[in-house]
Amino acid sequence: MKIAQLIKGGSVAIFGHLRPDGDCVGTALGLYNYIKDNYPEIKADLYLEKFPESFNMIRYASEAREFCPFDKIYDTVFVVDASSEDRIGAGGREALKKCGFSCNIDHHVSNPGNICEVNHVVPDGSSAAEVLYYMLEPDKVSRQCAEALYLGISHDTGIFKYSSTHRSTLLAVADLIDKGVDFTRIIDETYYHRTLPQTVVTGFVLMNVKQALDGKVAYGYLTSEQMKHFGVSSLEMEGIIDAIRELEGNEVAIFMYPLKGGYKISLRSKNKVDVNVVASHFSGGGHVKAAGGQAYGDPETIIARLCEYIKEQL
Ligand code: 5GP
Ligand code: MN
């Protein structure tokens, strides 16, 4: 399926998921750059919720608006990296209801495949950015579009190390490098970089890391008071789960931080546990080895509930 066949009419809106990550922003900006580069006659708008400051190195990132006005009607709506209707951010759910045509580009196993009119979902794709890359004409991909896609693929593969990294992933990345992408800069400045408060708070979480189920689970969390104390926002939580995951012996790593009166849960699995299944009991989903959800109540009680579902699979 090629993008050219999916642009119907003269106006296009692009949406991602709530709390956009590198893959979401990279895919949305990749598509936005591609349309602006190759279809100047199309009026394209990009809607993304607030994302990490560092992603602004990608061209046109500053053109993203945080919310789509309710009275806007688009000929075509693209929804990228979002696996369910309730995950669509920036007013995209409303825009979907009114648009002429819609297309979902995604890679989550938990995606039911019915969010849009056309649902291009590749469950074993490394990233939505890789899925999008193979929908584009390689000759029409500019360096700036390639940079956006590189951001997406590199982030969602944990810099090309997760088991979702396939031959097709690396071939796509080879093509992107050929376009002149400054990959060292993208990785250094968007993935491995941390502000001072982020560095300190990561250290704090690691100092307080705990284990459950005989060390098969490693977990950590932050309370609202602690987030306030360290001066960090929910946009600065990326990377902490990976630091917890590095503790030897764990099969599942858990990190939680406050969200809307409850906790946002991040889950990572090494081998035995399908965390998408675990997350499905906590209003969430994702992938077999990386998933998320939310829960309310005391953090240790939430952890105990999570451990019950994890134990069933160990
Ligand atoms: P993270 O832990 O980095 O936030 O998310 C890991 C994976 O799980 C991502 O692919 C993300 O899309 C998915 N995910 C995270 N939170 C949720 C959620 O609340 N609902 C669903 N369906 N997926 C989630
Ligand atoms: Mn993704």
Tab-separated table of C-alpha atoms and ligand atoms in Angstrom:
chain	number	residue	atom	x	y	z
A	1	MET	CA	0.000	0.000	0.000
A	2	LYS	CA	1.495	3.336	-1.085
A	3	ILE	CA	0.836	6.755	0.430
A	4	ALA	CA	0.030	8.214	-3.003
A	5	GLN	CA	-3.090	5.993	-3.174
A	6	LEU	CA	-4.177	7.067	0.305
A	7	ILE	CA	-4.195	10.842	-0.105
A	8	LYS	CA	-7.729	11.604	-1.197
A	9	GLY	CA	-8.711	15.229	-1.764
A	10	GLY	CA	-6.863	18.463	-1.140
A	11	SER	CA	-6.644	18.574	2.652
A	12	VAL	CA	-4.815	16.199	4.980
A	13	ALA	CA	-4.493	16.044	8.770
A	14	ILE	CA	-1.966	13.891	10.599
A	15	PHE	CA	-2.440	12.698	14.189
A	16	GLY	CA	-0.402	10.551	16.578
A	17	HIS	CA	-1.060	9.043	20.012
A	18	LEU	CA	-1.365	10.520	23.509
A	19	ARG	CA	1.960	11.510	25.103
A	20	PRO	CA	3.839	11.192	21.789
A	21	ASP	CA	7.172	9.344	21.830
A	22	GLY	CA	10.017	9.270	19.294
A	23	ASP	CA	8.277	6.837	16.948
A	24	CYS	CA	5.011	8.750	17.024
A	25	VAL	CA	6.644	12.129	16.374
A	26	GLY	CA	9.116	10.662	13.844
A	27	THR	CA	6.365	8.951	11.841
A	28	ALA	CA	4.026	11.944	11.904
A	29	LEU	CA	6.835	14.312	10.891
A	30	GLY	CA	8.100	11.846	8.276
A	31	LEU	CA	4.682	11.819	6.633
A	32	TYR	CA	4.271	15.596	6.996
A	33	ASN	CA	7.701	16.257	5.414
A	34	TYR	CA	6.966	13.781	2.605
A	35	ILE	CA	3.649	15.413	1.740
A	36	LYS	CA	5.091	18.953	1.894
A	37	ASP	CA	8.067	17.903	-0.265
A	38	ASN	CA	6.126	16.034	-2.941
A	39	TYR	CA	2.555	17.318	-2.900
A	40	PRO	CA	2.786	21.123	-2.615
A	41	GLU	CA	-0.821	21.399	-3.781
A	42	ILE	CA	-2.062	19.518	-0.701
A	43	LYS	CA	-2.919	21.509	2.434
A	44	ALA	CA	-1.430	19.400	5.210
A	45	ASP	CA	-1.805	20.002	8.957
A	46	LEU	CA	0.006	18.216	11.749
A	47	TYR	CA	-1.517	17.705	15.215
A	48	LEU	CA	0.584	16.345	18.075
A	49	GLU	CA	0.324	16.744	21.823
A	50	LYS	CA	3.307	18.248	23.628
A	51	PHE	CA	6.457	16.220	22.944
A	52	PRO	CA	10.051	16.298	24.234
A	53	GLU	CA	11.890	19.519	23.328
A	54	SER	CA	14.757	17.645	21.656
A	55	PHE	CA	12.520	16.396	18.813
A	56	ASN	CA	12.444	19.979	17.528
A	57	MET	CA	15.645	19.225	15.615
A	58	ILE	CA	13.467	17.577	12.940
A	59	ARG	CA	12.239	19.934	10.192
A	60	TYR	CA	8.696	21.274	10.640
A	61	ALA	CA	8.405	20.029	14.251
A	62	SER	CA	7.478	23.572	15.259
A	63	GLU	CA	4.490	23.473	12.875
A	64	ALA	CA	2.732	20.824	14.989
A	65	ARG	CA	-0.405	22.115	16.724
A	66	GLU	CA	-1.527	20.632	20.022
A	67	PHE	CA	-5.222	20.450	19.222
A	68	CYS	CA	-7.357	20.235	16.077
A	69	PRO	CA	-10.246	22.754	16.127
A	70	PHE	CA	-13.633	20.993	16.278
A	71	ASP	CA	-14.950	22.787	13.194
A	72	LYS	CA	-12.130	21.547	10.915
A	73	ILE	CA	-13.110	18.964	8.306
A	74	TYR	CA	-10.405	17.175	6.340
A	75	ASP	CA	-10.567	15.120	3.136
A	76	THR	CA	-8.013	12.664	4.550
A	77	VAL	CA	-6.960	11.929	8.124
A	78	PHE	CA	-3.869	9.858	8.932
A	79	VAL	CA	-3.481	8.348	12.400
A	80	VAL	CA	0.045	7.084	13.067
A	81	ASP	CA	1.468	4.820	15.807
A	82	ALA	CA	-1.885	4.766	17.650
A	83	SER	CA	-3.293	1.325	18.381
A	84	SER	CA	-6.809	2.164	19.525
A	85	GLU	CA	-9.320	4.977	19.245
A	86	ASP	CA	-8.821	6.085	22.849
A	87	ARG	CA	-5.064	6.444	22.230
A	88	ILE	CA	-5.477	9.088	19.488
A	89	GLY	CA	-4.290	12.497	20.644
A	90	ALA	CA	-4.773	16.177	19.813
A	91	GLY	CA	-8.466	16.014	18.900
A	92	GLY	CA	-8.006	13.328	16.268
A	93	ARG	CA	-10.990	11.276	17.447
A	94	GLU	CA	-13.341	14.093	16.513
A	95	ALA	CA	-11.566	14.778	13.204
A	96	LEU	CA	-11.896	11.088	12.283
A	97	LYS	CA	-15.677	11.187	12.627
A	98	LYS	CA	-16.015	14.016	10.115
A	99	CYS	CA	-13.315	13.335	7.526
A	100	GLY	CA	-13.826	12.025	3.998
A	101	PHE	CA	-11.292	9.213	4.282
A	102	SER	CA	-8.980	7.874	6.993
A	103	CYS	CA	-5.915	5.668	7.272
A	104	ASN	CA	-4.158	4.170	10.319
A	105	ILE	CA	-0.430	3.387	10.016
A	106	ASP	CA	0.693	1.299	12.985
A	107	HIS	CA	2.643	-1.660	14.333
A	108	HIS	CA	0.996	-2.696	17.633
A	109	VAL	CA	-0.206	-6.286	18.203
A	110	SER	CA	-3.020	-4.880	20.302
A	111	ASN	CA	-4.403	-2.883	17.316
A	112	PRO	CA	-7.886	-4.236	16.433
A	113	GLY	CA	-7.469	-2.946	12.854
A	114	ASN	CA	-10.722	-1.020	12.743
A	115	ILE	CA	-9.834	2.526	13.797
A	116	CYS	CA	-9.859	3.929	10.255
A	117	GLU	CA	-11.264	3.100	6.834
A	118	VAL	CA	-7.901	1.652	5.777
A	119	ASN	CA	-5.751	0.154	8.521
A	120	HIS	CA	-2.192	-0.563	7.526
A	121	VAL	CA	-1.018	-2.396	10.643
A	122	VAL	CA	2.166	-4.485	10.604
A	123	PRO	CA	2.315	-6.136	14.045
A	124	ASP	CA	5.911	-7.311	13.751
A	125	GLY	CA	7.119	-4.022	12.288
A	126	SER	CA	9.839	-2.460	14.426
A	127	SER	CA	8.135	0.922	14.431
A	128	ALA	CA	5.392	2.895	12.766
A	129	ALA	CA	8.221	4.813	11.054
A	130	GLU	CA	9.467	1.618	9.367
A	131	VAL	CA	5.918	0.741	8.293
A	132	LEU	CA	5.572	4.234	6.799
A	133	TYR	CA	8.961	4.083	5.073
A	134	TYR	CA	7.853	1.091	3.013
A	135	MET	CA	4.734	3.006	1.943
A	136	LEU	CA	6.844	5.810	0.413
A	137	GLU	CA	8.651	6.095	-2.926
A	138	PRO	CA	12.340	5.899	-1.889
A	139	ASP	CA	13.350	8.469	-4.527
A	140	LYS	CA	10.918	10.976	-3.082
A	141	VAL	CA	12.297	10.791	0.481
A	142	SER	CA	14.277	13.941	1.332
A	143	ARG	CA	17.047	14.096	3.928
A	144	GLN	CA	14.664	15.863	6.317
A	145	CYS	CA	11.971	13.224	5.860
A	146	ALA	CA	14.651	10.559	6.387
A	147	GLU	CA	15.736	12.245	9.643
A	148	ALA	CA	12.199	12.050	10.970
A	149	LEU	CA	11.910	8.358	10.072
A	150	TYR	CA	15.331	7.651	11.575
A	151	LEU	CA	14.151	9.229	14.845
A	152	GLY	CA	11.139	6.902	14.869
A	153	ILE	CA	12.930	3.674	13.991
A	154	SER	CA	15.898	4.259	16.295
A	155	HIS	CA	13.708	5.092	19.313
A	156	ASP	CA	11.249	2.223	18.972
A	157	THR	CA	14.026	-0.355	18.506
A	158	GLY	CA	15.968	0.931	21.535
A	159	ILE	CA	18.670	1.924	19.023
A	160	PHE	CA	18.386	-1.211	16.887
A	161	LYS	CA	18.626	-3.745	19.693
A	162	TYR	CA	15.089	-4.962	20.463
A	163	SER	CA	13.968	-8.245	18.917
A	164	SER	CA	11.615	-6.251	16.701
A	165	THR	CA	14.695	-5.158	14.701
A	166	HIS	CA	14.510	-7.128	11.465
A	167	ARG	CA	16.477	-7.270	8.242
A	168	SER	CA	13.837	-4.979	6.718
A	169	THR	CA	14.471	-2.484	9.544
A	170	LEU	CA	18.184	-2.279	8.881
A	171	LEU	CA	17.690	-2.098	5.111
A	172	ALA	CA	15.336	0.846	5.624
A	173	VAL	CA	17.894	2.463	7.931
A	174	ALA	CA	20.641	1.924	5.315
A	175	ASP	CA	18.510	3.815	2.787
A	176	LEU	CA	17.921	6.615	5.305
A	177	ILE	CA	21.661	6.914	5.987
A	178	ASP	CA	22.200	7.206	2.222
A	179	LYS	CA	20.003	10.289	2.320
A	180	GLY	CA	22.598	11.995	4.502
A	181	VAL	CA	20.970	11.686	7.919
A	182	ASP	CA	23.181	12.869	10.800
A	183	PHE	CA	22.435	9.747	12.832
A	184	THR	CA	24.956	10.300	15.602
A	185	ARG	CA	23.402	13.672	16.359
A	186	ILE	CA	19.850	12.327	16.296
A	187	ILE	CA	20.707	9.476	18.675
A	188	ASP	CA	22.855	11.597	21.015
A	189	GLU	CA	20.525	14.561	21.244
A	190	THR	CA	17.169	12.786	21.366
A	191	TYR	CA	17.826	9.389	22.943
A	192	TYR	CA	20.863	9.407	25.204
A	193	HIS	CA	20.599	12.993	26.321
A	194	ARG	CA	19.212	13.824	29.770
A	195	THR	CA	18.684	17.114	31.537
A	196	LEU	CA	20.200	17.463	35.016
A	197	PRO	CA	16.837	16.880	36.779
A	198	GLN	CA	16.285	13.802	34.582
A	199	THR	CA	19.726	12.446	35.476
A	200	VAL	CA	19.121	13.016	39.180
A	201	VAL	CA	15.615	11.529	39.127
A	202	THR	CA	16.822	8.449	37.214
A	203	GLY	CA	19.465	7.975	39.918
A	204	PHE	CA	16.784	8.354	42.598
A	205	VAL	CA	14.543	5.724	41.001
A	206	LEU	CA	17.504	3.329	40.666
A	207	MET	CA	18.556	3.892	44.294
A	208	ASN	CA	15.051	2.876	45.341
A	209	VAL	CA	14.550	0.031	42.877
A	210	LYS	CA	12.835	-3.033	44.343
A	211	GLN	CA	12.425	-6.641	43.322
A	212	ALA	CA	9.463	-9.026	43.443
A	213	LEU	CA	8.751	-12.637	42.451
A	214	ASP	CA	12.281	-13.789	43.437
A	215	GLY	CA	13.961	-11.079	41.415
A	216	LYS	CA	12.017	-11.874	38.254
A	217	VAL	CA	10.390	-8.436	38.531
A	218	ALA	CA	12.333	-5.196	39.012
A	219	TYR	CA	10.278	-2.101	39.684
A	220	GLY	CA	10.398	1.549	40.550
A	221	TYR	CA	8.004	4.485	40.659
A	222	LEU	CA	7.755	8.187	41.365
A	223	THR	CA	5.045	9.959	43.347
A	224	SER	CA	3.716	13.437	42.487
A	225	GLU	CA	5.584	14.858	45.498
A	226	GLN	CA	8.855	13.367	44.279
A	227	MET	CA	8.310	14.668	40.733
A	228	LYS	CA	7.699	18.125	42.156
A	229	HIS	CA	10.748	17.837	44.411
A	230	PHE	CA	13.039	16.924	41.492
A	231	GLY	CA	11.432	19.456	39.146
A	232	VAL	CA	10.596	16.964	36.392
A	233	SER	CA	7.504	16.656	34.210
A	234	SER	CA	5.887	13.604	32.648
A	235	LEU	CA	7.707	14.500	29.393
A	236	GLU	CA	10.986	13.646	31.112
A	237	MET	CA	10.256	10.042	32.094
A	238	GLU	CA	11.629	8.360	28.986
A	239	GLY	CA	14.644	6.130	29.542
A	240	ILE	CA	13.950	5.388	33.212
A	241	ILE	CA	12.239	2.081	32.404
A	242	ASP	CA	15.284	1.040	30.341
A	243	ALA	CA	17.577	1.797	33.269
A	244	ILE	CA	15.463	-0.435	35.564
A	245	ARG	CA	15.405	-3.174	32.905
A	246	GLU	CA	19.218	-3.363	33.026
A	247	LEU	CA	19.159	-4.859	36.536
A	248	GLU	CA	20.286	-8.470	36.128
A	249	GLY	CA	17.921	-11.363	36.636
A	250	ASN	CA	14.618	-9.643	35.897
A	251	GLU	CA	12.169	-10.950	33.329
A	252	VAL	CA	9.897	-7.936	33.650
A	253	ALA	CA	10.717	-4.325	34.475
A	254	ILE	CA	8.029	-1.941	35.730
A	255	PHE	CA	8.097	1.842	36.035
A	256	MET	CA	5.201	4.020	37.123
A	257	TYR	CA	4.678	7.779	37.385
A	258	PRO	CA	1.641	9.880	38.265
A	259	LEU	CA	-0.932	10.553	35.554
A	260	LYS	CA	-4.400	12.053	35.906
A	261	GLY	CA	-4.862	11.117	39.558
A	262	GLY	CA	-3.517	7.606	39.031
A	263	TYR	CA	-0.351	6.031	37.655
A	264	LYS	CA	0.929	5.521	34.130
A	265	ILE	CA	2.488	2.051	33.928
A	266	SER	CA	5.414	1.085	31.672
A	267	LEU	CA	6.261	-2.603	31.246
A	268	ARG	CA	9.252	-4.242	29.542
A	269	SER	CA	9.805	-7.982	29.150
A	270	LYS	CA	13.002	-9.859	28.348
A	271	ASN	CA	11.872	-13.349	27.299
A	272	LYS	CA	9.060	-15.218	28.992
A	273	VAL	CA	6.263	-12.754	29.638
A	274	ASP	CA	3.895	-11.166	27.116
A	275	VAL	CA	3.459	-7.745	28.714
A	276	ASN	CA	0.811	-6.741	26.169
A	277	VAL	CA	-1.425	-9.305	27.899
A	278	VAL	CA	-0.520	-7.920	31.343
A	279	ALA	CA	-1.203	-4.340	30.173
A	280	SER	CA	-4.577	-5.387	28.760
A	281	HIS	CA	-5.774	-5.836	32.380
A	282	PHE	CA	-4.784	-2.214	33.078
A	283	SER	CA	-6.638	-0.373	30.287
A	284	GLY	CA	-3.561	-0.586	28.096
A	285	GLY	CA	-1.695	-2.559	25.478
A	286	GLY	CA	1.297	-2.261	23.161
A	287	HIS	CA	3.727	-4.990	22.176
A	288	VAL	CA	4.767	-8.406	23.520
A	289	LYS	CA	7.965	-6.963	25.027
A	290	ALA	CA	6.982	-3.340	25.659
A	291	ALA	CA	3.566	-2.235	26.808
A	292	GLY	CA	1.843	0.332	28.973
A	293	GLY	CA	-1.368	1.086	30.791
A	294	GLN	CA	-2.774	2.951	33.779
A	295	ALA	CA	-4.151	2.235	37.241
A	296	TYR	CA	-5.435	4.021	40.331
A	297	GLY	CA	-4.557	3.592	43.974
A	298	ASP	CA	-1.528	2.963	46.122
A	299	PRO	CA	1.582	2.177	44.007
A	300	GLU	CA	2.603	-0.937	45.968
A	301	THR	CA	-0.939	-2.319	45.591
A	302	ILE	CA	-0.789	-1.711	41.827
A	303	ILE	CA	2.589	-3.489	41.698
A	304	ALA	CA	1.137	-6.455	43.622
A	305	ARG	CA	-1.747	-6.667	41.123
A	306	LEU	CA	0.670	-6.468	38.189
A	307	CYS	CA	2.766	-9.242	39.749
A	308	GLU	CA	-0.271	-11.536	39.930
A	309	TYR	CA	-0.710	-11.330	36.154
A	310	ILE	CA	3.041	-11.644	35.548
A	311	LYS	CA	3.243	-14.724	37.814
A	312	GLU	CA	0.601	-16.487	35.681
A	313	GLN	CA	3.036	-16.393	32.777
A	314	LEU	CA	6.343	-17.175	34.518
B	1	5GP	P1	5.857	3.174	27.138
B	1	5GP	O1	6.041	2.259	28.288
B	1	5GP	O2	7.169	3.535	26.507
B	1	5GP	O3	4.998	4.326	27.412
B	1	5GP	O4	5.056	2.351	26.037
B	1	5GP	C1	5.493	1.114	25.558
B	1	5GP	C2	4.560	0.641	24.483
B	1	5GP	O5	3.267	0.421	25.009
B	1	5GP	C3	4.377	1.651	23.349
B	1	5GP	O6	4.365	0.931	22.132
B	1	5GP	C4	3.048	2.286	23.594
B	1	5GP	O7	2.412	2.623	22.410
B	1	5GP	C5	2.283	1.220	24.361
B	1	5GP	N1	1.466	1.852	25.400
B	1	5GP	C6	1.894	2.615	26.419
B	1	5GP	N2	0.873	3.045	27.181
B	1	5GP	C7	-0.253	2.535	26.628
B	1	5GP	C8	-1.648	2.632	26.940
B	1	5GP	O8	-2.064	3.270	27.892
B	1	5GP	N3	-2.507	1.962	26.103
B	1	5GP	C9	-2.062	1.247	25.028
B	1	5GP	N4	-2.972	0.632	24.258
B	1	5GP	N5	-0.773	1.134	24.720
B	1	5GP	C10	0.128	1.768	25.484
B	2	MN	MN	5.688	2.913	17.896
